[in-house]
Amino acid sequence: MNWAKRAFTQAIAKRWLTWLDKRIPANATHQLTMQSIFVLPTVFGWGFLITAIGLFLLGTNYQNNLMLLLSYTLMSLQLLALFHSYLNFARLTFKVGKISHICANEILMVPFSVVSRDRHAKAKPAGLLQFSWLIYQQSPQQMTVPTTTTNPRVQNNTSGSNQEINTCPSVTTLDLDKDPHEFGVPLRFIQRGRYALPRLTCESVYPLGLFRCWTHLDFAQHLLVYPAPLKGCVDTVAFGNEYSRHIATTGSEDFFALNAYKEGDPLNRVSWKHVAKNGQWVSKEFSNQQGIAQLLTLDPTLKLEKALSHLSYHIYSLHQQQQSYGLKLANTTIAPGNSSEHKKQCLKALALYPKDSS
Amino acid sequence: MHRSGQQLSVNRHRASLLLALCFTTLSVSLHSVLMVWVIILTLCALGAQLGLYFSYQQHAIATRQINLLAILALLALAWFGMSNGLLNSMINLLVTACALKLLQLNTKRDFLQLFSACLFLLGCGFIFNLTVSAWLGYMVLCIGLLLCLRMLFVPSQSLFSGFRHISVLLLQSAPIALLLFMVIPQFPPLWQMPSSKTQQTGLAESVTPGDIASLAQSSALAFTATFEDSPPPRATRYWRAMTMEAFDGKTWSISEKRRQAEKQLHGLGKKLPLERTESNAYQVIIEPTHQRYIYGLDLSSIAGTSRRSARVQFDYALRSFTPIASKRAILLNYHPNAAPISPLEGFDSQLNLLYPENSNPKTEAWAADVAKKYQTPRDVAAHIMGYFATQRFVYTLTPSAMPTTPVDIFLFEKKAGFCAHYASAMAFSLRVAGIPARLVTGYQGGEVLTGRALQLRQYDAHAWVEALIDGTWVRYDPTSMVAPSRISQGLTDTLNTLGQNRNSNMFDAMQKTLFFSAIQSMFRQLDYQWSRWVLGFDNQRQKNLLTTLLGELSSGKMSLIFIGMLLVIALVLAIYFLPLTLKAPEPKETVIFKRAAKLVERHTRIARNTLPANAYYELVKDELPTTARDSFQHITSNFQLLRYTPQASSRNQRLDKMAAQLKLLKKALH
């Protein structure tokens, strides 16, 4: 039963998204039009109508023309509010800013700017805009929209790795009359990978909260999500000698990682605490390496995602220390370097590394 | 940027404060219905909101305290509800609930609920106040309420711009609302609504001539009558309200037997023969009396749609089915030539011959004497009328009190009084003389407002006598024997000639000045037109209006009218909004570039889609012949310059050059 329900919702969501793709095609800028705006009364709008109908009944029963007039005025006011609401919303144009790549679990403020359609027009768009992400889970097992969660952090921990994207606060509000028209909408990804920016839902209940105008905009943006940096050990190989699984030189200034003790490691590097604790011989590695550049590589003893996270951590910290490093993953080898471009290249390789099939 | 929530910020929230103010004003305007403690509760809630706004207080009151208050309020409402009547209790309940909501105004949801309840209360206000000024006041409150709503959803705009926007919205909605008002049919009441229990005003249901007069003091409006043709002459304008057939020696009142008979006859479905005679249609707009009687010119029948809400009684008085709690318009037919035939002669004469023996012994002896002297009832009546004319009776509004044997004292000692004294004495004498007679109360005369409209005020109240002679009720007005000008000119003139004043109002002298009377008549006119056109606009009037505008109405035509109404609304909306949706014309450089791009597109078959101008140029330049490429390059670069640096110099020259290049391009690609 549950399974059927999920399959059904999934099918609906898929059709809905396909229909949206046709109706509101992806573009870096969106001028809102009849094509892209949806309008329906809010709950309060229905309540307002019911109040007007109640006044009509009361006016009819008391044969009271003033009450009838009030009721008709409220009804026509509602009709006019529909147009005012729509016109205000249709004056908006959205542009997406430059999106930087981020690590998993980091909050990305996706930059947008909103401008009035005619900069010289007398009537400027006004009121509050609310933004949220239109997210259906990529995984077939989970087709939920987490935009309504009040505390996404809690949910992240419990829902495991199936959930790939999450929004951080669910709704962001922009006051067009007060706030700058450049703004960020927070977004967070749980897993590394390459993602298309989800559709941005933008809504407004201007002017009286009677009607909700909304739209779902696809800005045709993609972004890379790097593995979340996680402090831990990695394997290294010396550049040029890919068979030697050994650290050539390690300085003694900065503690960098713990490696399994290998024969020939100097005794002053052995972490005696570990030996005393559980008899495990590990040697400390320090990060002030000089001389031969090293290639970082996956620690095969760890789970893939964890190993990638360790790599990510090392890339960030080596880059910060302005040391040169390289990366070796399955078939790709990135020669050592330490420029920003180099860092991005390495992280991209991590982000796109094929997922563990097991 | 801030994170949204459903929580309202408690302190310094302008919208909440304005809503509190609107709500308080609204409840004060309903003070006639509300219990004092409910108003006090409302004021407390306003105080709490003020405290929050000016930060004397940091937090809204806790829910537990509110719940306690709510229980207390409910108990109080239930306790007082019994004596208050259903409608008043309901309004009290709604106001109390709103006040409690205002005390714990925390979320957007609370705010919106309170707003809706206030709108509903505003509508309820119209049950009790129907004047022009009340309507204006309530419209201001309506603007205030909508302004609160806008401040909630558009928080950062100034109060003034919000006010301007709301005014524009209301002005725009006015024509649509008026159209709906005129075209949507006025339905009869769908179900019986509870009516308000308020102090009754107007004529009393009993007359005790020995008491001191009080009605004649008031110049308050009683009703307005508007005739289709000219109104009948003043001397015949007797407006019947009640017939009083029970007399206990001092007091005349409506007979219980009459009430029972009315019920039975009505149940039998009997009808008076009025409808067959010639008639003159008119409308009366009655000021609220909270009683059921309707003033009709003698003799009148109910006309048109008013038949659903009122009927003619078998004593020719008119009765509404429900108390007149607010200004009400009623359509009537005046039958000037109809004779008031007694529909049940036996019952009528039996009822109207009863009198308490030895209550006024002198009069009884005198009347018996008169009856012996004259043969016909008409002669007896004429003698009694003549007695008033010849025995130096005086018309006065301030007669002395006559607590015992009032008729005797009036007829033979004081010989001074007003209409009720004369009518009472005559009706009593006639009864003693064996002629069935009764007292009729109502109004007489009326001031002409316009050519066809009359206004009757409380001081026009009058009483006269009806005697049943040969199966027909004959009207006798003994007052006319003493003060003929009371009938021919009205009370005020009569008193002036008699050297008496209607009242000792200090504004009296002021009211006589030209300026004040001009303003007064202007307000009377305004009030009259308001009552006639807005309050009195009913189904009949609506039909008449549509018929005059569109000719005879058939059911097919009615549906056309509805479609027409929708079209007119669409047209109104188009007038409002179409100019706004039309796009501003594109700048000239864009037009030229787009034309050029289209030419290039057609030639090269490379679609531009959404490519930027220079990117498109780079894409197609190798496909174009040299001359065309140069022209297109020139157009592209100038377009970009003009488009993205609007302050670029020599704009017009560049545009001219672009146009020239476009021509070249056209030539080259052909």
Short mmCIF file of N, CA and C in Angstrom, two decimals, chain B residues 395 483-500:
data_model
loop_
_atom_site.label_atom_id
_atom_site.label_comp_id
_atom_site.label_asym_id
_atom_site.label_seq_id
_atom_site.Cartn_x
_atom_site.Cartn_y
_atom_site.Cartn_z
N TYR B 395 -57.76 74.77 22.46
CA TYR B 395 -56.73 73.79 22.08
C TYR B 395 -55.43 74.13 22.79
N ALA B 483 -59.67 73.78 16.72
CA ALA B 483 -58.51 74.43 16.09
C ALA B 483 -58.45 73.98 14.64
N PRO B 484 -59.26 74.61 13.78
CA PRO B 484 -59.29 74.16 12.37
C PRO B 484 -57.92 74.23 11.70
N SER B 485 -57.08 75.16 12.15
CA SER B 485 -55.78 75.31 11.50
C SER B 485 -54.87 74.11 11.80
N ARG B 486 -55.17 73.35 12.88
CA ARG B 486 -54.37 72.15 13.17
C ARG B 486 -54.45 71.18 11.99
N ILE B 487 -55.60 71.13 11.35
CA ILE B 487 -55.79 70.23 10.23
C ILE B 487 -55.34 70.88 8.92
N SER B 488 -55.63 72.19 8.79
CA SER B 488 -55.34 72.81 7.49
C SER B 488 -53.90 73.29 7.40
N GLN B 489 -53.25 73.60 8.52
CA GLN B 489 -51.89 74.15 8.43
C GLN B 489 -50.84 73.40 9.23
N GLY B 490 -51.26 72.58 10.14
CA GLY B 490 -50.26 71.85 10.91
C GLY B 490 -50.11 72.41 12.30
N LEU B 491 -49.41 71.67 13.14
CA LEU B 491 -49.36 71.99 14.56
C LEU B 491 -48.61 73.29 14.83
N THR B 492 -47.44 73.45 14.21
CA THR B 492 -46.59 74.58 14.54
C THR B 492 -47.32 75.90 14.28
N ASP B 493 -48.00 75.98 13.12
CA ASP B 493 -48.71 77.21 12.80
C ASP B 493 -49.85 77.44 13.76
N THR B 494 -50.55 76.34 14.09
CA THR B 494 -51.65 76.46 15.02
C THR B 494 -51.18 77.05 16.34
N LEU B 495 -50.09 76.51 16.86
CA LEU B 495 -49.59 76.98 18.16
C LEU B 495 -49.14 78.43 18.06
N ASN B 496 -48.53 78.79 16.93
CA ASN B 496 -48.10 80.18 16.76
C ASN B 496 -49.29 81.12 16.83
N THR B 497 -50.38 80.74 16.15
CA THR B 497 -51.53 81.63 16.17
C THR B 497 -52.17 81.65 17.55
N LEU B 498 -52.05 80.56 18.28
CA LEU B 498 -52.63 80.52 19.63
C LEU B 498 -51.68 81.12 20.66
N GLY B 499 -50.49 81.52 20.21
CA GLY B 499 -49.54 82.12 21.13
C GLY B 499 -48.88 81.11 22.04
N GLN B 500 -48.83 79.87 21.61
CA GLN B 500 -48.14 78.85 22.41
C GLN B 500 -46.92 78.36 21.66
#
